[in-house]
Amino acid sequence: MGRKSPNWDSTGLKRGPWTPEEDQKLLAYVQHHGHGSWRSLPQKAGLQRCGKSCRLRWTNYLRPDIKRGKFTLQEDQTIIQLHALLGNRWSSIAAHLPKRTDNEIKNYWNTHLKKRLAKMGVDPVTHKLQKAILGSAIAGTTTIDPKNLSNLSHVAQWETARLQAEARLVRESKSRGGHHQNDHIHQLDNSDHQLLHTDQFDTKFSRTASRPRCLDILRACQTLVLPNLIKNGDENEYDPGYGLLSFDNGGSYSSKNINTPTVSTTMGFEGQYCDDHEQSDLFEVLNNQGTTGYEAGDNNNNGWIREVSNSYGNNAIGFCGSDRGDHDDHEVNKKYWDEVLKFLSF
DNA sequence: AACACCGTCAACCGCGAGCCA
DNA sequence: CTGGCTCGCGGTTGACGGTGT
């Protein structure tokens, strides 16, 4: 494929396409010594390249854990959904696609997916159906394949949830005077705090201000709460309906009756409880991803997730069968919970 | 056959964040 | 606190192959 013609910059370093010999030198050096400082690597490896060029060549091409070739349908869908959620954060998207590089995904998006969405009448930036097309469809002058319409609507809903959450985050960060993103875990115990202040946590939770916080909360559940339960031998309390996934605004229904940290204490609001926006964001995201179970205020067991506010006088979220006395069915709850996490690519 | 145009994607550029002295 | 250095990220470029005229 396309390559820039080889040339040399003013400092005598080579630019442009890599030769097989150069690849071999770089590969052999990194496999033997690791890359260490990229700046000093070229000299040590006998390459007349700048460190940046070497790093790029390694991360985008030579690294052994790279999958090349055609993207699968599953990968296409993942990229589209993540793009709706994360925007052009290619490295974050790549983190969800094992063996694909951010550069590859970015190129694939720009050359294939963006055009495909546009063709289907979806704005690739907003992931919303273009008004003109929707309008003409409604007027009957344009027909849209119902299957596509369903997919597009799904994608658009994700984006709507994302935009709402982002807007609220901006509002909050302004009104709270720029509190640290980790504020929302202030009520966890010391061991949780230690766990939180790892690079992994910082990368996942702190550095991306625009991610809907409800996703952080779900991550927090999995990263913080479950390991604690297992550590304490309490995994039988792995009951999203009562504990892990209780969005508790107060009132009689509460997870406080089990001896585990609860999500409601990790929300980042002053005081202990989440607010309605926070809860509805999560509902929206989970519901929009295609599960059919959530019905606000509905206590009939007809899906995965539901609000239980009307029967308990507060705002909580539970899985079917987990909030009306049959909460002993841990296996079922765990299954639902795992499915949600899996879908959200945790 | 010759030329123009288009699509692809490896490679480059510039910026910003983190780290450290 | 500051400034220099390094690295990673997202946007952009441009060579090359394919296709159309």
Short mmCIF file of C-alpha atoms (C1' of nucleotides) in Angstrom, two decimals:
data_model
loop_
_atom_site.label_atom_id
_atom_site.label_comp_id
_atom_site.label_asym_id
_atom_site.label_seq_id
_atom_site.Cartn_x
_atom_site.Cartn_y
_atom_site.Cartn_z
CA MET A 1 0.00 0.00 0.00
CA GLY A 2 0.89 3.64 0.09
CA ARG A 3 4.30 4.60 1.40
CA LYS A 4 6.03 7.91 1.66
CA SER A 5 9.16 8.07 -0.42
CA PRO A 6 12.34 7.63 1.57
CA ASN A 7 14.14 10.83 2.35
CA TRP A 8 16.46 12.24 4.94
CA ASP A 9 15.84 15.08 7.32
CA SER A 10 18.26 17.88 8.11
CA THR A 11 19.83 15.93 10.99
CA GLY A 12 20.68 12.98 8.78
CA LEU A 13 17.89 10.75 10.00
CA LYS A 14 15.90 8.64 7.60
CA ARG A 15 12.20 9.22 7.08
CA GLY A 16 9.53 7.48 5.09
CA PRO A 17 8.82 3.82 4.58
CA TRP A 18 10.67 1.18 6.51
CA THR A 19 12.76 -1.43 4.74
CA PRO A 20 12.66 -5.09 5.78
CA GLU A 21 16.22 -4.70 7.05
CA GLU A 22 15.24 -1.84 9.32
CA ASP A 23 12.24 -3.80 10.57
CA GLN A 24 14.51 -6.72 11.36
CA LYS A 25 16.92 -4.54 13.31
CA LEU A 26 14.16 -2.93 15.34
CA LEU A 27 12.37 -6.20 15.99
CA ALA A 28 15.54 -7.97 17.08
CA TYR A 29 16.56 -5.13 19.37
CA VAL A 30 13.20 -4.77 21.11
CA GLN A 31 12.74 -8.50 21.52
CA HIS A 32 16.19 -8.72 23.08
CA HIS A 33 16.36 -5.60 25.20
CA GLY A 34 12.87 -4.13 25.35
CA HIS A 35 12.43 -0.67 23.96
CA GLY A 36 13.58 1.30 27.02
CA SER A 37 13.95 4.93 26.05
CA TRP A 38 12.75 5.36 22.49
CA ARG A 39 14.99 8.33 22.08
CA SER A 40 18.16 6.37 22.64
CA LEU A 41 16.96 3.19 20.96
CA PRO A 42 17.81 3.98 17.32
CA GLN A 43 21.49 4.45 18.04
CA LYS A 44 21.70 1.30 20.15
CA ALA A 45 19.80 -0.68 17.51
CA GLY A 46 21.88 0.68 14.66
CA LEU A 47 19.01 2.53 13.04
CA GLN A 48 19.22 5.92 11.37
CA ARG A 49 15.75 6.85 12.51
CA CYS A 50 14.38 9.10 15.18
CA GLY A 51 12.98 7.48 18.30
CA LYS A 52 9.49 8.57 17.46
CA SER A 53 9.58 6.83 14.12
CA CYS A 54 10.82 3.65 15.80
CA ARG A 55 8.10 3.76 18.42
CA LEU A 56 5.44 4.22 15.78
CA ARG A 57 6.78 1.43 13.64
CA TRP A 58 6.82 -0.88 16.63
CA THR A 59 3.41 -0.01 18.07
CA ASN A 60 1.57 0.06 14.76
CA TYR A 61 3.28 -2.65 12.82
CA LEU A 62 5.99 -4.82 14.37
CA ARG A 63 4.50 -5.58 17.77
CA PRO A 64 3.81 -9.32 17.89
CA ASP A 65 0.31 -8.97 19.35
CA ILE A 66 -1.16 -7.23 16.35
CA LYS A 67 -3.90 -8.74 14.27
CA ARG A 68 -3.90 -7.59 10.69
CA GLY A 69 -6.40 -7.99 7.93
CA LYS A 70 -10.09 -7.58 7.47
CA PHE A 71 -12.25 -6.33 10.31
CA THR A 72 -15.01 -8.70 11.31
CA LEU A 73 -18.65 -7.72 11.51
CA GLN A 74 -18.42 -7.95 15.28
CA GLU A 75 -15.47 -5.56 15.25
CA ASP A 76 -17.37 -3.16 13.00
CA GLN A 77 -20.27 -3.08 15.42
CA THR A 78 -18.02 -2.63 18.41
CA ILE A 79 -16.23 0.28 16.78
CA ILE A 80 -19.47 2.00 15.83
CA GLN A 81 -20.95 1.60 19.28
CA LEU A 82 -17.81 2.73 21.03
CA HIS A 83 -17.45 5.66 18.70
CA ALA A 84 -21.00 6.70 19.53
CA LEU A 85 -20.06 6.52 23.16
CA LEU A 86 -16.50 7.81 23.18
CA GLY A 87 -16.12 9.90 20.05
CA ASN A 88 -12.72 10.02 18.37
CA ARG A 89 -10.88 8.52 21.30
CA TRP A 90 -9.15 5.97 19.17
CA SER A 91 -6.86 4.63 21.82
CA SER A 92 -9.80 4.03 24.15
CA ILE A 93 -11.68 2.30 21.38
CA ALA A 94 -8.62 0.22 20.53
CA ALA A 95 -8.42 -0.89 24.15
CA HIS A 96 -11.69 -2.74 23.59
CA LEU A 97 -10.50 -4.44 20.41
CA PRO A 98 -7.70 -6.83 21.23
CA LYS A 99 -4.85 -6.83 18.75
CA ARG A 100 -6.05 -3.80 16.81
CA THR A 101 -4.11 -0.55 16.95
CA ASP A 102 -5.63 2.87 17.37
CA ASN A 103 -4.12 3.93 14.05
CA GLU A 104 -5.69 1.01 12.25
CA ILE A 105 -9.09 1.66 13.78
CA LYS A 106 -8.86 5.36 13.00
CA ASN A 107 -8.02 4.64 9.37
CA TYR A 108 -10.74 2.04 9.14
CA TRP A 109 -13.26 4.45 10.57
CA ASN A 110 -12.29 7.24 8.20
CA THR A 111 -12.12 5.12 5.08
CA HIS A 112 -14.94 2.63 5.64
CA LEU A 113 -17.26 3.01 8.59
CA LYS A 114 -17.80 6.74 8.37
CA LYS A 115 -18.86 6.41 4.77
CA ARG A 116 -21.01 3.42 5.46
CA LEU A 117 -22.91 5.28 8.18
CA ALA A 118 -23.31 8.32 5.97
CA LYS A 119 -24.72 6.11 3.25
CA MET A 120 -27.23 4.71 5.70
CA GLY A 121 -28.26 8.23 6.58
CA VAL A 122 -26.51 8.40 9.92
CA ASP A 123 -24.41 11.38 10.78
CA PRO A 124 -21.02 9.83 11.59
CA VAL A 125 -20.24 12.60 14.06
CA THR A 126 -23.44 12.66 16.05
CA HIS A 127 -24.59 9.12 15.22
CA LYS A 128 -28.05 10.51 14.70
CA LEU A 129 -30.28 9.92 11.75
CA GLN A 130 -29.99 12.85 9.43
CA LYS A 131 -33.08 15.01 9.72
CA ALA A 132 -33.70 15.25 6.01
CA ILE A 133 -33.77 11.49 5.66
CA LEU A 134 -35.92 10.99 8.69
CA GLY A 135 -38.26 13.68 7.47
CA SER A 136 -38.64 12.19 4.03
CA ALA A 137 -39.06 8.74 5.53
CA ILE A 138 -41.85 10.02 7.70
CA ALA A 139 -43.36 11.80 4.71
CA GLY A 140 -43.17 8.56 2.77
CA THR A 141 -40.84 9.86 0.07
CA THR A 142 -37.90 7.77 1.25
CA THR A 143 -37.88 4.22 2.48
CA ILE A 144 -35.48 2.93 5.08
CA ASP A 145 -34.80 -0.73 5.65
CA PRO A 146 -36.50 -1.44 9.00
CA LYS A 147 -33.48 -3.43 10.13
CA ASN A 148 -31.19 -0.50 9.47
CA LEU A 149 -33.61 1.86 11.10
CA SER A 150 -33.57 -0.20 14.24
CA ASN A 151 -29.77 -0.27 14.31
CA LEU A 152 -29.53 3.41 13.61
CA SER A 153 -32.03 4.27 16.23
CA HIS A 154 -30.06 2.16 18.66
CA VAL A 155 -26.85 3.97 17.83
CA ALA A 156 -28.53 7.33 18.04
CA GLN A 157 -29.90 6.49 21.47
CA TRP A 158 -26.43 5.67 22.72
CA GLU A 159 -25.26 9.01 21.52
CA THR A 160 -28.15 10.80 23.12
CA ALA A 161 -27.33 9.23 26.46
CA ARG A 162 -23.69 10.13 26.02
CA LEU A 163 -24.38 13.74 25.17
CA GLN A 164 -26.75 14.16 28.08
CA ALA A 165 -24.24 12.69 30.48
CA GLU A 166 -21.44 14.82 29.08
CA ALA A 167 -23.48 17.97 29.36
CA ARG A 168 -24.32 17.19 32.94
CA LEU A 169 -20.70 16.44 33.77
CA VAL A 170 -19.69 19.82 32.45
CA ARG A 171 -22.40 21.49 34.51
CA GLU A 172 -21.33 19.62 37.61
CA SER A 173 -17.65 20.24 37.24
CA LYS A 174 -18.38 23.94 36.92
CA SER A 175 -20.70 24.05 39.90
CA ARG A 176 -18.38 21.96 42.06
CA GLY A 177 -15.35 24.09 41.36
CA GLY A 178 -13.34 21.44 39.58
CA HIS A 179 -13.28 18.73 42.23
CA HIS A 180 -11.13 15.80 41.35
CA GLN A 181 -12.85 13.11 39.36
CA ASN A 182 -12.06 10.60 42.06
CA ASP A 183 -14.31 12.42 44.49
CA HIS A 184 -17.01 9.99 43.72
CA ILE A 185 -15.27 7.24 45.56
CA HIS A 186 -14.79 9.20 48.72
CA GLN A 187 -16.85 6.92 50.86
CA LEU A 188 -15.01 3.72 50.16
CA ASP A 189 -12.77 2.26 52.81
CA ASN A 190 -9.00 2.53 52.91
CA SER A 191 -8.27 -0.60 50.95
CA ASP A 192 -10.55 0.63 48.24
CA HIS A 193 -8.71 3.90 48.13
CA GLN A 194 -5.43 2.08 47.73
CA LEU A 195 -6.92 0.13 44.91
CA LEU A 196 -8.21 3.26 43.29
CA HIS A 197 -4.93 5.07 43.18
CA THR A 198 -3.26 2.70 40.80
CA ASP A 199 -2.28 3.61 37.29
CA GLN A 200 -4.91 1.26 36.04
CA PHE A 201 -7.60 3.04 37.94
CA ASP A 202 -6.37 6.46 37.00
CA THR A 203 -6.33 5.49 33.36
CA LYS A 204 -9.78 4.01 33.48
CA PHE A 205 -11.55 6.49 35.67
CA SER A 206 -9.84 9.79 36.10
CA ARG A 207 -8.38 11.04 32.92
CA THR A 208 -11.43 11.03 30.75
CA ALA A 209 -13.74 13.68 32.00
CA SER A 210 -16.39 13.24 29.36
CA ARG A 211 -17.27 9.60 29.84
CA PRO A 212 -20.78 9.13 31.23
CA ARG A 213 -20.25 8.57 34.89
CA CYS A 214 -22.74 5.76 35.02
CA LEU A 215 -20.20 3.69 33.13
CA ASP A 216 -17.58 4.51 35.70
CA ILE A 217 -19.93 3.34 38.35
CA LEU A 218 -20.42 0.03 36.67
CA ARG A 219 -16.70 -0.29 36.33
CA ALA A 220 -16.27 0.62 39.93
CA CYS A 221 -18.65 -2.15 40.87
CA GLN A 222 -16.65 -4.71 39.11
CA THR A 223 -13.22 -3.39 39.98
CA LEU A 224 -13.79 -2.51 43.59
CA VAL A 225 -16.81 -4.12 45.04
CA LEU A 226 -16.70 -7.63 43.74
CA PRO A 227 -13.05 -8.27 44.62
CA ASN A 228 -13.85 -7.07 48.14
CA LEU A 229 -16.72 -9.49 48.41
CA ILE A 230 -14.59 -12.35 47.25
CA LYS A 231 -11.78 -11.32 49.56
CA ASN A 232 -14.21 -11.33 52.47
CA GLY A 233 -15.80 -14.60 51.45
CA ASP A 234 -19.04 -12.78 50.75
CA GLU A 235 -19.43 -13.61 47.13
CA ASN A 236 -22.81 -15.11 47.92
CA GLU A 237 -23.88 -11.56 48.48
CA TYR A 238 -23.17 -10.89 44.86
CA ASP A 239 -26.65 -9.68 44.44
CA PRO A 240 -27.01 -6.74 42.13
CA GLY A 241 -30.58 -6.22 43.07
CA TYR A 242 -29.79 -5.61 46.69
CA GLY A 243 -26.21 -4.59 46.83
CA LEU A 244 -23.96 -4.07 43.91
CA LEU A 245 -26.33 -2.32 41.64
CA SER A 246 -28.52 -0.50 44.04
CA PHE A 247 -29.02 3.06 43.08
CA ASP A 248 -30.26 4.22 46.34
CA ASN A 249 -31.71 7.63 46.86
CA GLY A 250 -32.70 6.88 50.37
CA GLY A 251 -35.82 5.39 51.81
CA SER A 252 -36.54 1.97 53.12
CA TYR A 253 -35.09 -0.03 50.31
CA SER A 254 -31.40 -0.20 50.80
CA SER A 255 -28.43 -2.43 50.49
CA LYS A 256 -27.26 -1.40 53.89
CA ASN A 257 -28.59 -4.63 55.29
CA ILE A 258 -25.72 -6.54 53.73
CA ASN A 259 -22.24 -5.94 54.83
CA THR A 260 -20.75 -4.78 51.56
CA PRO A 261 -19.85 -1.48 50.01
CA THR A 262 -22.61 -0.25 47.77
CA VAL A 263 -22.61 1.54 44.52
CA SER A 264 -24.69 4.28 45.98
CA THR A 265 -21.75 5.34 48.10
CA THR A 266 -19.48 5.80 45.11
CA MET A 267 -21.48 8.32 43.22
CA GLY A 268 -19.53 11.51 43.57
CA PHE A 269 -22.28 13.61 44.99
CA GLU A 270 -22.28 15.36 48.26
CA GLY A 271 -23.73 12.98 50.75
CA GLN A 272 -24.48 9.36 50.28
CA TYR A 273 -27.03 9.09 47.56
CA CYS A 274 -27.17 9.49 43.86
CA ASP A 275 -29.62 11.80 42.19
CA ASP A 276 -32.29 11.08 39.66
CA HIS A 277 -30.17 12.17 36.73
CA GLU A 278 -27.45 9.75 37.63
CA GLN A 279 -29.88 6.94 37.87
CA SER A 280 -31.71 7.77 34.69
CA ASP A 281 -28.43 7.97 32.82
CA LEU A 282 -27.63 4.43 33.71
CA PHE A 283 -31.09 3.26 32.87
CA GLU A 284 -30.84 4.98 29.57
CA VAL A 285 -27.50 3.49 28.64
CA LEU A 286 -28.42 -0.01 29.69
CA ASN A 287 -31.81 0.15 28.11
CA ASN A 288 -30.56 1.65 24.88
CA GLN A 289 -28.00 -1.05 24.35
CA GLY A 290 -30.75 -3.32 23.22
CA THR A 291 -31.77 -5.20 26.32
CA THR A 292 -35.50 -5.10 26.47
CA GLY A 293 -36.05 -5.49 30.12
CA TYR A 294 -36.11 -2.12 31.66
CA GLU A 295 -39.42 -0.53 32.35
CA ALA A 296 -39.43 2.33 34.74
CA GLY A 297 -41.71 1.80 37.64
CA ASP A 298 -42.64 -1.66 36.51
CA ASN A 299 -42.24 -4.43 38.99
CA ASN A 300 -43.22 -7.24 36.66
CA ASN A 301 -40.39 -9.54 35.87
CA ASN A 302 -40.18 -9.00 32.18
CA GLY A 303 -36.58 -8.28 31.48
CA TRP A 304 -33.16 -7.66 32.80
CA ILE A 305 -33.26 -4.40 34.55
CA ARG A 306 -35.88 -2.34 36.18
CA GLU A 307 -36.46 0.52 38.43
CA VAL A 308 -37.98 -0.31 41.74
CA SER A 309 -38.82 3.13 42.93
CA ASN A 310 -42.56 2.74 43.13
CA SER A 311 -42.61 -0.19 45.46
CA TYR A 312 -39.85 0.92 47.79
CA GLY A 313 -40.41 4.62 47.84
CA ASN A 314 -36.99 5.48 46.54
CA ASN A 315 -34.88 5.16 43.44
CA ALA A 316 -33.08 1.92 43.10
CA ILE A 317 -32.17 -0.29 40.23
CA GLY A 318 -32.38 -4.01 40.30
CA PHE A 319 -32.47 -7.03 38.15
CA CYS A 320 -35.59 -9.02 37.67
CA GLY A 321 -36.37 -11.24 40.51
CA SER A 322 -33.92 -9.60 42.77
CA ASP A 323 -35.98 -7.07 44.58
CA ARG A 324 -39.18 -8.75 45.69
CA GLY A 325 -38.10 -11.34 48.12
CA ASP A 326 -36.50 -13.80 45.79
CA HIS A 327 -33.13 -12.17 46.06
CA ASP A 328 -31.59 -15.46 47.08
CA ASP A 329 -31.35 -16.31 43.44
CA HIS A 330 -27.75 -15.17 43.26
CA GLU A 331 -26.93 -17.25 40.23
CA VAL A 332 -29.61 -15.55 38.17
CA ASN A 333 -28.60 -12.11 39.32
CA LYS A 334 -24.97 -12.82 38.65
CA LYS A 335 -25.84 -14.01 35.17
CA TYR A 336 -27.69 -10.81 34.34
CA TRP A 337 -24.95 -8.70 35.81
CA ASP A 338 -22.27 -10.55 33.85
CA GLU A 339 -24.24 -10.06 30.67
CA VAL A 340 -24.43 -6.33 31.20
CA LEU A 341 -20.75 -6.08 31.94
CA LYS A 342 -19.89 -8.22 28.98
CA PHE A 343 -21.94 -6.05 26.71
CA LEU A 344 -20.29 -2.95 28.00
CA SER A 345 -16.91 -4.59 27.29
CA PHE A 346 -15.57 -4.45 30.80
"C1'" DA B 1 -2.19 3.75 -23.94
"C1'" DA B 2 -2.30 7.82 -21.28
"C1'" DC B 3 -4.02 10.56 -18.02
"C1'" DA B 4 -6.98 11.98 -14.09
"C1'" DC B 5 -9.14 10.95 -10.13
"C1'" DC B 6 -10.16 8.23 -5.98
"C1'" DG B 7 -9.40 5.12 -1.95
"C1'" DT B 8 -6.35 3.34 1.26
"C1'" DC B 9 -3.28 3.40 5.06
"C1'" DA B 10 1.63 3.84 6.77
"C1'" DA B 11 3.99 7.46 8.41
"C1'" DC B 12 4.47 12.02 10.00
"C1'" DC B 13 3.27 16.32 12.73
"C1'" DG B 14 2.03 18.98 16.56
"C1'" DC B 15 0.12 19.22 20.90
"C1'" DG B 16 -0.61 18.17 25.63
"C1'" DA B 17 0.10 15.41 29.84
"C1'" DG B 18 3.14 13.28 33.00
"C1'" DC B 19 7.47 12.95 35.11
"C1'" DC B 20 11.58 14.47 37.17
"C1'" DA B 21 15.46 17.33 38.41
"C1'" DC C 1 7.07 26.23 40.97
"C1'" DT C 2 9.42 25.81 36.62
"C1'" DG C 3 11.41 24.09 32.59
"C1'" DG C 4 13.06 20.35 29.88
"C1'" DC C 5 12.31 15.81 28.32
"C1'" DT C 6 9.61 11.84 26.90
"C1'" DC C 7 5.71 9.64 25.42
"C1'" DG C 8 1.07 8.96 23.65
"C1'" DC C 9 -2.69 10.67 21.14
"C1'" DG C 10 -5.50 12.49 17.33
"C1'" DG C 11 -5.30 14.81 12.98
"C1'" DT C 12 -3.19 15.08 8.56
"C1'" DT C 13 -0.32 13.97 4.65
"C1'" DG C 14 1.06 11.86 0.55
"C1'" DA C 15 2.72 7.67 -2.10
"C1'" DC C 16 0.85 4.03 -4.35
"C1'" DG C 17 -2.53 0.94 -6.50
"C1'" DG C 18 -6.94 0.72 -8.60
"C1'" DT C 19 -10.53 2.46 -11.51
"C1'" DG C 20 -12.71 5.48 -14.77
"C1'" DT C 21 -12.54 8.24 -18.95
#
